[in-house]
Every structure is written in structure tokens, then in C-alpha cells.
CSV table of C-alpha atoms and ligand atoms in Angstrom, one decimal:
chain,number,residue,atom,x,y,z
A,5,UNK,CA,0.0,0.0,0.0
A,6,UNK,CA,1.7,3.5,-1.0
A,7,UNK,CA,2.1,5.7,2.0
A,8,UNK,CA,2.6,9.2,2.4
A,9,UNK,CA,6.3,9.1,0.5
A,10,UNK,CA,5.2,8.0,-2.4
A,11,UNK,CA,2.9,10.6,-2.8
A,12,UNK,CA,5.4,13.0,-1.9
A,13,UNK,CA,7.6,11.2,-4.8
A,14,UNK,CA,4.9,11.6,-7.2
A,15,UNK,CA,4.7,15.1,-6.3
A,16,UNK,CA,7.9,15.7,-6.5
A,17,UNK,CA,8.8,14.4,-9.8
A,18,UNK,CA,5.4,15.5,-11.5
A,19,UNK,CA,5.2,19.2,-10.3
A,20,UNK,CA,2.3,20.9,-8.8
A,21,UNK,CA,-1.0,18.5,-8.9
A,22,UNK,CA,-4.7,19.0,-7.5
A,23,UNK,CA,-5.7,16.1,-4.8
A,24,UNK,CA,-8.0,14.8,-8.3
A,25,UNK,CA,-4.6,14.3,-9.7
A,26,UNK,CA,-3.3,11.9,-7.4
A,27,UNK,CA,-6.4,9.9,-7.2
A,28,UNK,CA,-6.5,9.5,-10.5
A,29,UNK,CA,-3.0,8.4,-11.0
A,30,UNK,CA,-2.4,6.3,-8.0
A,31,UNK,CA,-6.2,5.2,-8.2
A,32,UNK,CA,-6.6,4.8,-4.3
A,33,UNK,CA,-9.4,5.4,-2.3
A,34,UNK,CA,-10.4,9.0,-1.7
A,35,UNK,CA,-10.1,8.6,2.2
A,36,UNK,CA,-6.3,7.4,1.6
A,37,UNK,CA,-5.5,10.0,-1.2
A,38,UNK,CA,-6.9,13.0,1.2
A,39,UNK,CA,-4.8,11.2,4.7
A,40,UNK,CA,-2.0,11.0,2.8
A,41,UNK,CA,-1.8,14.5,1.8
A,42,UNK,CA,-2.9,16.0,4.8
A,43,UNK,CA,-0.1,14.0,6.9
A,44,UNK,CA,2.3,15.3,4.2
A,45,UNK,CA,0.8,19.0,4.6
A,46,UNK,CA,1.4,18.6,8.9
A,47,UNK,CA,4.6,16.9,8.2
A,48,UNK,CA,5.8,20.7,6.0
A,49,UNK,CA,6.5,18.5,3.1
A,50,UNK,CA,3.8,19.9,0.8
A,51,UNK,CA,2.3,23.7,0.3
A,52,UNK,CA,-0.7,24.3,-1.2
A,53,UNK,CA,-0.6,26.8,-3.9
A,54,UNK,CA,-3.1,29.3,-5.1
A,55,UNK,CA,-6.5,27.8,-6.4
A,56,UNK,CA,-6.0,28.3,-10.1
A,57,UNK,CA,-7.9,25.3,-11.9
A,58,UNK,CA,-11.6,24.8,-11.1
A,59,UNK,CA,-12.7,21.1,-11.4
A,60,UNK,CA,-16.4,20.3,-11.0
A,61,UNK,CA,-16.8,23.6,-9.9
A,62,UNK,CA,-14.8,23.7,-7.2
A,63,UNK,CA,-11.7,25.1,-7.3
A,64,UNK,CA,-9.0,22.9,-6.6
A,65,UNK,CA,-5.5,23.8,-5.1
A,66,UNK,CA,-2.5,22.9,-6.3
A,67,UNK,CA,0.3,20.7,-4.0
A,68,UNK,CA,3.6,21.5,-4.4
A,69,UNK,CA,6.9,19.8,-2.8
A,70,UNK,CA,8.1,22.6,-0.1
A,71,UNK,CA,11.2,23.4,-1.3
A,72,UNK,CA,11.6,25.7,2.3
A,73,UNK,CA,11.6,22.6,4.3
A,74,UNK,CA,15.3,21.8,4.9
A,75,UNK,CA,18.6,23.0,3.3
A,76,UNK,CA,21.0,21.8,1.2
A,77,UNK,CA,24.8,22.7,1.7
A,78,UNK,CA,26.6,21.6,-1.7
A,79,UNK,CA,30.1,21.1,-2.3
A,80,UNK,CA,32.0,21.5,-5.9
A,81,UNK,CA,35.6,20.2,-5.8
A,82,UNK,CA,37.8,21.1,-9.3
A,83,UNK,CA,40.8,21.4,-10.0
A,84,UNK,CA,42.1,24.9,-8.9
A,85,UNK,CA,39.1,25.6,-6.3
A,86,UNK,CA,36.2,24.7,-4.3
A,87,UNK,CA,32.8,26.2,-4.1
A,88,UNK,CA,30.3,25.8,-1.3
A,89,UNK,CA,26.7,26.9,-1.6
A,90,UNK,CA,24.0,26.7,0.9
A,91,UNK,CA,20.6,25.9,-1.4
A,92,UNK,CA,16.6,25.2,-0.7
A,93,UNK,CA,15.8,22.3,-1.6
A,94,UNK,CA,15.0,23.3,-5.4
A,95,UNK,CA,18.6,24.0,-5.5
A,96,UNK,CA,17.9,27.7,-6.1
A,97,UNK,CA,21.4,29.3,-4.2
A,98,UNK,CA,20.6,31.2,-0.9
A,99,UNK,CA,24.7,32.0,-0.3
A,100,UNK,CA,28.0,30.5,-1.8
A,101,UNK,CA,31.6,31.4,-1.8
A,102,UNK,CA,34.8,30.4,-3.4
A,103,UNK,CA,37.4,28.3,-0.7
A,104,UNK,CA,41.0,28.1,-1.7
A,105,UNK,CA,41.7,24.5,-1.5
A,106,UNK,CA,41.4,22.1,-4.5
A,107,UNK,CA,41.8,18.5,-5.4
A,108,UNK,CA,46.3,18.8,-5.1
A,109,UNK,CA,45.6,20.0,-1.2
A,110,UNK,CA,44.7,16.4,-0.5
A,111,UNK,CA,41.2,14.9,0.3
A,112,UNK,CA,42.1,15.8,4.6
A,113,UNK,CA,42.7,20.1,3.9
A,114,UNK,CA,40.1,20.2,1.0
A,115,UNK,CA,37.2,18.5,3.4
A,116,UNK,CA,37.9,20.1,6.5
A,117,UNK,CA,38.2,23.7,4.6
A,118,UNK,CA,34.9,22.4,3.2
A,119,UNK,CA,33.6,21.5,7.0
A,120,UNK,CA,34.3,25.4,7.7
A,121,UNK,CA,33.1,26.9,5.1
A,122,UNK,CA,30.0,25.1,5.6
A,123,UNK,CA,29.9,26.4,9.0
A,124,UNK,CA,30.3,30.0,8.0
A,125,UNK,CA,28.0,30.6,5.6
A,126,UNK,CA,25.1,28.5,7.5
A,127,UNK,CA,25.7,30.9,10.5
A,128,UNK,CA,26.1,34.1,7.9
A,129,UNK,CA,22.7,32.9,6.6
A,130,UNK,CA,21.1,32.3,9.6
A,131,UNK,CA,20.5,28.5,9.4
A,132,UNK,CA,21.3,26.3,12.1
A,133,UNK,CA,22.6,22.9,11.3
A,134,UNK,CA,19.5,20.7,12.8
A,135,UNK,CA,17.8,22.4,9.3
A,136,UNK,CA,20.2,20.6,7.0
A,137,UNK,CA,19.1,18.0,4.7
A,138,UNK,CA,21.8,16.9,3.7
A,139,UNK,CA,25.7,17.8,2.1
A,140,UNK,CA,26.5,16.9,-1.4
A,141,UNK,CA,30.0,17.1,-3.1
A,142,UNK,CA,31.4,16.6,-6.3
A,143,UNK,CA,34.8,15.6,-7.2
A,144,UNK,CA,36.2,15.7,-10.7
A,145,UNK,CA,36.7,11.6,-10.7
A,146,UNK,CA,34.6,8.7,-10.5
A,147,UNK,CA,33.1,7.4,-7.7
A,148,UNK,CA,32.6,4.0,-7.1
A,149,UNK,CA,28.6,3.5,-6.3
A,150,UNK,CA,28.6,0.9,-3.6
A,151,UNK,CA,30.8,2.6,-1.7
A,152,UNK,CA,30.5,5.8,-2.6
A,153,UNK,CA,33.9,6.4,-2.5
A,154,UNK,CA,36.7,7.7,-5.4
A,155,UNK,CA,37.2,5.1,-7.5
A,156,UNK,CA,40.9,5.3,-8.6
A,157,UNK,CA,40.5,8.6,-10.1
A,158,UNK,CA,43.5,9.3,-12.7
A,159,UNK,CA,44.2,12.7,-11.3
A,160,UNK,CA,43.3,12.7,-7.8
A,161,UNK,CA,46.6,11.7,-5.7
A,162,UNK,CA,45.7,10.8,-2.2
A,163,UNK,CA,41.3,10.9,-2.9
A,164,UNK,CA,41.8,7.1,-4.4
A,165,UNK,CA,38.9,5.2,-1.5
A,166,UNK,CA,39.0,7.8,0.3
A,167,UNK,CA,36.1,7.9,3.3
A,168,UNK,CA,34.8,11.4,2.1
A,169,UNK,CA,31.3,10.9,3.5
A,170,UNK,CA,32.8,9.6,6.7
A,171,UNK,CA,35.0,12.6,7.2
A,172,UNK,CA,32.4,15.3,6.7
A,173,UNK,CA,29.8,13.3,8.4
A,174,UNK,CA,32.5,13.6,11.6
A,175,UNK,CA,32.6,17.5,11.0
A,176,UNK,CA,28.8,18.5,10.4
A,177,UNK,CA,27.2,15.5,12.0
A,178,UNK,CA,24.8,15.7,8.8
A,179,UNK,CA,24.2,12.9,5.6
A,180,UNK,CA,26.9,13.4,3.1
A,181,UNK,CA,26.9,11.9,-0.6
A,182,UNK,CA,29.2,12.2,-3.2
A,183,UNK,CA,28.8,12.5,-6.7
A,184,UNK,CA,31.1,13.1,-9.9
A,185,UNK,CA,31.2,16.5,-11.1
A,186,UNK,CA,30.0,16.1,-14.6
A,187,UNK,CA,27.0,13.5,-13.2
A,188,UNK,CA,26.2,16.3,-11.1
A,189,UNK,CA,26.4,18.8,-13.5
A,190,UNK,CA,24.0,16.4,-16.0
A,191,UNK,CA,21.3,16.4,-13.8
A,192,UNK,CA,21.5,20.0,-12.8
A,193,UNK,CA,21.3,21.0,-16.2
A,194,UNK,CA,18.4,18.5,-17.3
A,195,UNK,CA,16.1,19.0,-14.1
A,196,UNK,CA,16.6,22.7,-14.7
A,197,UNK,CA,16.8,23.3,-18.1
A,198,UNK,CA,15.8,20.2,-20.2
A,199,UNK,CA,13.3,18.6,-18.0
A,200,UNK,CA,11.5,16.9,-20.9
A,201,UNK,CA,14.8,15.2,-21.7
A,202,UNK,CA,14.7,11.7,-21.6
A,203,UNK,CA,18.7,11.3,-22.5
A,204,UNK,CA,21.1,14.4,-21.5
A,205,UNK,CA,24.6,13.9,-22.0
A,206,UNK,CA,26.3,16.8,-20.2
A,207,UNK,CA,30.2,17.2,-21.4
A,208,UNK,CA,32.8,19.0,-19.0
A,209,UNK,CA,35.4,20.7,-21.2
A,210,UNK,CA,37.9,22.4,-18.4
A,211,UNK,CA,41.4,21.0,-17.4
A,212,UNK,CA,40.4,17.6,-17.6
A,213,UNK,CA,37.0,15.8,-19.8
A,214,UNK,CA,34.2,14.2,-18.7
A,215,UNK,CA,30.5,13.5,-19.4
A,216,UNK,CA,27.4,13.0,-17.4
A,217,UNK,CA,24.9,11.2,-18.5
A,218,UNK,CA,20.6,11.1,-17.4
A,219,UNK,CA,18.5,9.0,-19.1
A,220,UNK,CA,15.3,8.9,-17.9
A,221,UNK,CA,15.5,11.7,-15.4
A,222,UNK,CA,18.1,9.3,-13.6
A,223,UNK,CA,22.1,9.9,-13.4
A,224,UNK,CA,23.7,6.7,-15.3
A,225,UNK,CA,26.4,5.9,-13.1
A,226,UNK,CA,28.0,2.6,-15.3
A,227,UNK,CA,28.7,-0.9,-13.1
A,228,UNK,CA,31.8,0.5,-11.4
A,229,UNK,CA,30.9,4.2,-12.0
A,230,UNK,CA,33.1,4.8,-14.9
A,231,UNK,CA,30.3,5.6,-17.8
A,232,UNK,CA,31.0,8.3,-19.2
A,233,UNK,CA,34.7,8.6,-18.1
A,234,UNK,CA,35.4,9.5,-22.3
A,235,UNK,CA,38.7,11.8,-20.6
A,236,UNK,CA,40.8,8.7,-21.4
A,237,UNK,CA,39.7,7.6,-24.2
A,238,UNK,CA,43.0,6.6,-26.8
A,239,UNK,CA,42.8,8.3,-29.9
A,240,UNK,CA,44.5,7.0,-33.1
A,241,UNK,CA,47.7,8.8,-34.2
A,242,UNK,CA,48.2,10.9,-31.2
A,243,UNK,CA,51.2,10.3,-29.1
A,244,UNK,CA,50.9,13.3,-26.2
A,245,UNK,CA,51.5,12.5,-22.6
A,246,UNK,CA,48.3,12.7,-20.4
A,247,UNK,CA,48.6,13.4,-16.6
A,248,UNK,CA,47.3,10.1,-15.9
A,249,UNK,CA,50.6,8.3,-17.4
A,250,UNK,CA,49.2,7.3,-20.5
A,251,UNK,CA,49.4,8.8,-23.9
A,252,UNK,CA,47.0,10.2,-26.4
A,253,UNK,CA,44.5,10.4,-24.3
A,254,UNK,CA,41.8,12.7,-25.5
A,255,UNK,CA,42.5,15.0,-22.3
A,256,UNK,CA,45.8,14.8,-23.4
A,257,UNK,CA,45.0,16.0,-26.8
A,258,UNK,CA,41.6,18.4,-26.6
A,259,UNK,CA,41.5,19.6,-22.8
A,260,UNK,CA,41.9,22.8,-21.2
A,261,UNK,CA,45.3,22.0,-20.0
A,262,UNK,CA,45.9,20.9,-23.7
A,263,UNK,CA,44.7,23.8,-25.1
A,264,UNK,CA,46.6,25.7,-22.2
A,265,UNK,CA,50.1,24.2,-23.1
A,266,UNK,CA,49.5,25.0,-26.5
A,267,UNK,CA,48.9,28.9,-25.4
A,268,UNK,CA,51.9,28.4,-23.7
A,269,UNK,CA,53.8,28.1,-26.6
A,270,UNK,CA,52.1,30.8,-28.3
A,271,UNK,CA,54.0,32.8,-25.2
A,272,UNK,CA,50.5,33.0,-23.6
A,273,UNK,CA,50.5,32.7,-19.5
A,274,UNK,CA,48.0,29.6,-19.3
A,275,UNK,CA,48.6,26.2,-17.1
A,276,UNK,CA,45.0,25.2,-16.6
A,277,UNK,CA,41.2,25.4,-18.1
A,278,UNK,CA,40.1,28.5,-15.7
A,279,UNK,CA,43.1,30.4,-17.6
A,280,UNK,CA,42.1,29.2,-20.8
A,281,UNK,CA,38.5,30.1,-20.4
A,282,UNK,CA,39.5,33.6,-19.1
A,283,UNK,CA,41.3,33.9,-22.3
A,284,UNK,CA,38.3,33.0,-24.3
A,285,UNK,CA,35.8,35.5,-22.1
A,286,UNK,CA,38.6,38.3,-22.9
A,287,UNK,CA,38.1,37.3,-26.9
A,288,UNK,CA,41.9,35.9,-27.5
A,289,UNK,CA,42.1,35.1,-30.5
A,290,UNK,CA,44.8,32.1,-30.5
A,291,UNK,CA,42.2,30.6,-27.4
A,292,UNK,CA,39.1,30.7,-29.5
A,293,UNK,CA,41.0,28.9,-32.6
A,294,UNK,CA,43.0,26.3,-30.1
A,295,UNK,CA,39.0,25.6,-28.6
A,296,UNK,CA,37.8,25.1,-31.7
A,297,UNK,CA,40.3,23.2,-32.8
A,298,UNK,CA,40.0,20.7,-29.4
A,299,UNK,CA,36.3,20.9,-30.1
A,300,UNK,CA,37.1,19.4,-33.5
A,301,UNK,CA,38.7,16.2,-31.5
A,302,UNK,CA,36.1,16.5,-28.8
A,303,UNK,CA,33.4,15.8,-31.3
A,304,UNK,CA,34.9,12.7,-32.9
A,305,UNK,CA,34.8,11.2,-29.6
A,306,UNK,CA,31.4,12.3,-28.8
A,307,UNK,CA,29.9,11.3,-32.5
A,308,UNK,CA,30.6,7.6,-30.7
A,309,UNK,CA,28.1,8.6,-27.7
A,310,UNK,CA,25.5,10.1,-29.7
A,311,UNK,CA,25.3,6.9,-31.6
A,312,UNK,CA,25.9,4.9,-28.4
A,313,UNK,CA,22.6,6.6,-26.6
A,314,UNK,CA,20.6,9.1,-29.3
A,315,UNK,CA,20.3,11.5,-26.7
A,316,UNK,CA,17.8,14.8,-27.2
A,317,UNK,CA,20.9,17.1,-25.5
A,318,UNK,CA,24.4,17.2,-25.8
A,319,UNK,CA,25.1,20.0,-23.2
A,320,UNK,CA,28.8,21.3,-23.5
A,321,UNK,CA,30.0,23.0,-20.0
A,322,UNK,CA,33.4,23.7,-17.7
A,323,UNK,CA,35.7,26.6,-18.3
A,324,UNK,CA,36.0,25.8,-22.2
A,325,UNK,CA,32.2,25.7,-22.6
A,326,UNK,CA,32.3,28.8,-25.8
A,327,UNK,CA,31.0,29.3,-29.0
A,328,UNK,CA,34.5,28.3,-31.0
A,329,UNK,CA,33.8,24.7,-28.3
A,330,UNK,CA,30.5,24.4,-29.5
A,331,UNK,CA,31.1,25.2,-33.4
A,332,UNK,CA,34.4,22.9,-33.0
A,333,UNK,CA,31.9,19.8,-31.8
A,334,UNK,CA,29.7,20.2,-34.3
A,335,UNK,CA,31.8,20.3,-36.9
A,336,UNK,CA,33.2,16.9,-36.5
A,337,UNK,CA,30.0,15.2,-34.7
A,338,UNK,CA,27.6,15.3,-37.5
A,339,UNK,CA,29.6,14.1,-40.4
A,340,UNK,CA,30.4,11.2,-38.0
A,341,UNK,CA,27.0,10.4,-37.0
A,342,UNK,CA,24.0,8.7,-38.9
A,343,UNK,CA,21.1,11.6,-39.6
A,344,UNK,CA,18.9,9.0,-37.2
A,345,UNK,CA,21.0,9.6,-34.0
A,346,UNK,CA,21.1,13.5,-34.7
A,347,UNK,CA,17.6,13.7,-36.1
A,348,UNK,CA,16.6,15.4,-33.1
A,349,UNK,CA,19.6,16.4,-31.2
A,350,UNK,CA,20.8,19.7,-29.8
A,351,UNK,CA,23.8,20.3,-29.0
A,352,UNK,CA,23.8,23.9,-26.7
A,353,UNK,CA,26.4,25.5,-24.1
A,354,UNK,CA,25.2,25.1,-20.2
A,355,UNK,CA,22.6,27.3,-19.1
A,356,UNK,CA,23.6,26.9,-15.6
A,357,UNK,CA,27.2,27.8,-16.3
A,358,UNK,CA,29.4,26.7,-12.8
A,359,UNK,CA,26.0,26.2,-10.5
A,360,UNK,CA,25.1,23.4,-12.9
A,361,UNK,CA,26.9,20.9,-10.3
A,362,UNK,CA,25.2,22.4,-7.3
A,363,UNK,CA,21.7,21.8,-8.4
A,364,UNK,CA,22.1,18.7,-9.6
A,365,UNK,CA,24.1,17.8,-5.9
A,366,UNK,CA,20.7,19.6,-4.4
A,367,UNK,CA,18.8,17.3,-6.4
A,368,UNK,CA,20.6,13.6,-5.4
A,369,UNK,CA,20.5,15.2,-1.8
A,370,UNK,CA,16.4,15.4,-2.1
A,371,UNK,CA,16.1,12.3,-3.6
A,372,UNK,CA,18.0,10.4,-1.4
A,373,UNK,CA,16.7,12.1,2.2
A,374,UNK,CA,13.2,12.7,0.7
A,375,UNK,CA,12.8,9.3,-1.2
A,376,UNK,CA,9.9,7.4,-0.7
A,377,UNK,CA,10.9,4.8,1.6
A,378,UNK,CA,12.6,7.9,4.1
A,379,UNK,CA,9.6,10.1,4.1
A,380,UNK,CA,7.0,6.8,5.0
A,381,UNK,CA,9.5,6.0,7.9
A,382,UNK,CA,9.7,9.3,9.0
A,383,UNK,CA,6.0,10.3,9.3
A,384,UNK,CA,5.3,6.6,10.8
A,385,UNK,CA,7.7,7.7,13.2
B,422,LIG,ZN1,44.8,9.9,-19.8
């Protein structure tokens, strides 16, 4: 017998529906239907909206998930820096800031600078820690889904297993999950802008490469989290060493530290994908035509995925996310691909620019701490 949660989940994932919505689509009784709801309208969980549709002359309210009921602290680890963000539980941003540490500082500084900053801004923002849902962080590697840990990422010295969750847990005494970056970043991006999307495939163009991938509204993590780990992919005819020891890796050959090195020897002052894509905001030239250029590569790669999944979005992001990026993929992708698996593709730069990763950490967050299972044992309780 559904309880409470799964209405809640149906709420959740459908949007705003009238009480003669849910009985129609869960097909209980009335007298369950309206218990449900009003244990889910005690509990906080639900609001009522404004009464905007009239059904047999009544008019009949809308329910809505409360996105005011808890808060979300969200973690992005890159590169060259960390952002923390304190979010409802839509993911919309109440307060974020920039902490110096990175993925080189180690998994120990980076997660207790992360503790801290977490601290801060909830007490800048007036929230006290009881109110948290939940943390979520990203980390530019893969994460291994039983455990939840880092699964032997290629450029992550020190994060391989580490107990992340445990860690944080110790210093906020709240849930903590962690997610990839660009999985994050994929479900950010479809749950806020391509919500209709049944297959998003979200590609993170900064120091490194990486893709996220939803299909059917769900992150695809792969059997040992690895799918969409295209970074290190071996391309034909390329010899250039990748930081991960191997060569001609497509990082190696189309990443912003590629494109970077190559500015570098243009007598450019570049050593990573934040540099690169401040290059290309300032209109450099030399960046736009080396972005392009990677873009090119980029897309031969990709043309494989497209055919792989026939995905409705190919959503470029990171530092090199830019028009030469886009028109450089494009160029390469379509030629490769049969006109079936591009029929109705489109292939656009990230709407959500660097808070892609945070909403979509706000999002696994909810859907783990507000699941169905959670929400019947809690209002049992
Ligand atoms: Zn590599």
C-alpha cells in the first residue's frame, strides 16, 4: 500500500498536482488519497498553492513539494578551487563562496576547509545545522557507487577510497553523498533546463573531460561508476603524454590543459582550463581557434556517444564551454554520425554555467533524504 512518500515522490517528480490528480493516478481510495496529503501537509512536506484550476466547480488547489523545508549545503571540488553553496531544496542558491583549496591539497585540507566553510556561511545565513538536509559534493573523478567512495581517479593523488562521507559526516554530524562532477552537473542542467529530456549527456570541457549522462530523469552511473569517463579515451595517431601516465589520451589532446600548453607556446601565460577560459571570455584570439580546434577532437569522440545513446541534448560545459567549443563539436560530430542519431539532437552551451553541479548535488541530496521509503519511515515515526 503506497504511503505518504510515495505521494510525496509523485509530487515531487510531477510538479504541482490537485488532490483529483493523485487519485486518478495512484487510483486509491479518496479517504487514503486525502490522509496522505494531509499528513504530508502537517509533516511541512507539501504547500498548497493558489487555487488556479476549477474542477467540478470547485476550485482545486494545487500541492507543491516545499522546497523551504530543509537545506542543502553543496560542495564543488575542481581542479584549482572549491565552491560551497548553501541551497533550498530546489537547488535555487541562498549564499555560496569560493574556498581556496582544490583537489592537489589532498582529500584531509580540502574536506575540512569544506567543513568550515560550511559552518560559516550556514551561520552568515542564519540557518542552524538541525535544518540541514543533507551535504552533497562533487569531485572531478569517478566514484565508485557501492561505496560511494573515489574510484581510482586518474588525477586525484591521495582521494583514491578515500572515506569522504565519513569525514564530513564527523565535521557536520549531517548525511553526506558524493557524486562526480560532470553527473552532477548532467542532472543540474536536465532537471533545470531540459526537464523533458529523456537522454542528457552533459560534457565538462575544463582541465580535464568528462560526461554526465541522465537518461530517464536518472544519473547513469555505469557498473563500477566509470560511464562516461570519455577523458581517457585513446585516440589514433596521437602520441601526447596525459597526466594520468598514458598517452594520447583525449585530455591529453583536446583539454583545457591541452589547449593551455599549447597557449603556452604561443608565449601566452595559461597552465590550466580557468586560464584558458578567461582567455576566451577576454576574446583571445589564439584561445578561440585552439578551442575550436580541441572541439574538432572533442566531437569525434562524442559522434561515438551520440550513436551509443541518441540522446535529445548534448550540453557542453566547464571553463571551455564557448561558442568556438560548440562550433568545433559540431563540426566533427555530425559528419560522424548517422542523420537518425542527430535527427533530433541539440547540441547547446550550459545554461547553468558553474551552478550546474550544485543543483544537480541539491537534487541527489532530495532524492535520497526525501525518497519514498525515508519520508514513510519518518512520518510513521
Ligand atoms: Zn589519460
Amino acid at each position: 500500500m503506497p504511503g505518504p512518500g510515495d505521494v510525496l515522490e509523485l509530487i515531487r517528480e510531477r510538479g504541482a498536482l490537485t488532490r483529483g490528480d493523485v487519485l486518478e493516478i495512484t487510483g486509491l481510495s479518496r479517504m487514503t488519497v486525502y490522509g496522505r496529503i494531509d499528513s504530508l501537509l502537517d509533516a511541512g512536506l507539501i504547500v498548497e498553492a493558489g487555487a488556479d484550476r476549477v474542477t467540478r466547480g470547485r476550485p482545486s488547489r494545487h500541492l507543491e513539494f516545499n522546497s523551504a523545508h530543509a537545506t542543502v549545503v553543496a560542495a564543488t571540488v575542481d581542479t584549482t578551487q572549491t565552491t560551497v553553496a548553501v541551497t533550498d531544496l530546489a537547488g535555487r542558491i541562498a549564499i555560496q563562496e569560493r574556498v581556496e583549496v582544490a583537489v592537489a591539497d589532498g582529500p584531509g585540507a580540502t574536506l575540512t576547509a569544506i567543513s568550515a566553510s560550511a559552518h560559516r556561511l550556514l551561520g552568515r545565513a542564519g540557518i542552524s545545522i538541525e535544518s540541514v538536509a543533507g551535504l552533497g559534493v562533487s569531485i572531478p573523478g569517478p566514484v565508485d557507487p557501492a561505496s560511494g567512495r573515489p574510484s581510482q581517479p586518474p588525477l586525484m593523488p591521495g582521494w583514491d577510497a578515500y572515506p569522504i562521507t565519513e569525514h564530513l559526516r564527523d565535521g557536520l554530524g549531517v548525511s553526506v553523498l558524493v557524486a562526480n562532477d560532470a553527473d552532477a552537473a548532467a542532472l543540474g542542467e536536465q532537471r533545470a533546463a531540459h526537464p523533458d529530456s529523456r537522454a542528457l549527456c552533459f560534457l565538462k570541457v575544463s582541465s580535464g573531460i568528462g560526461t554526465g549522462i541522465v537518461l530517464g530523469g536518472q544519473v547513469y552511473r555505469g557498473t563500477d561508476g566509470g560511464a562516461g569517463d570519455i577523458g581517457h579515451v585513446k585516440l589514433a595517431g596521437h602520441d601526447e603524454r596525459c597526466q594520468c601516465g598514458a598517452r594520447g589520451c583525449l585530455a591529453a589532446v583536446a583539454s583545457g590543459r591541452a589547449v593551455a600548453r599549447a597557449l603556452t607556446k604561443l608565449g601566452k601565460d595559461a597552465s590550466s582550463g580557468s586560464d584558458v577560459g578567461a582567455y576566451l571570455a577576454a576574446g583571445d584570439p589564439d584561445a578561440a581557434r585552439l578551442t575550436q580546434a580541441a572541439g574538432r577532437v572533442i566531437g569525434e569522440v562524442v559522434a561515438t556517444v551520440v550513436s551509443l545513446l541518441n540522446p535529445s541534448d548534448v550540453v557542453l560545459g566547464g571553463r571551455l564551454a564557448s561558442a568556438p567549443l560548440l562550433a568545433g563539436v559540431r563540426e566533427t560530430l555530425y559528419p560522424r554520425s548517422l542523420p537518425r542519431a542527430t535527427r533530433h539532437l541539440t547540441i547547446s552551451l550550459s545554461t547553468l554555467g558553474e551552478s550546474a553541479a550544485i543543483v544537480g548535488l541539491a537534487t541527489l541530496v532530495v532524492e535520497q533524504e526525501y525518497s519514498a521509503a525515508a519520508v514513510n519511515a519518518a512520518i510513521a515515526r
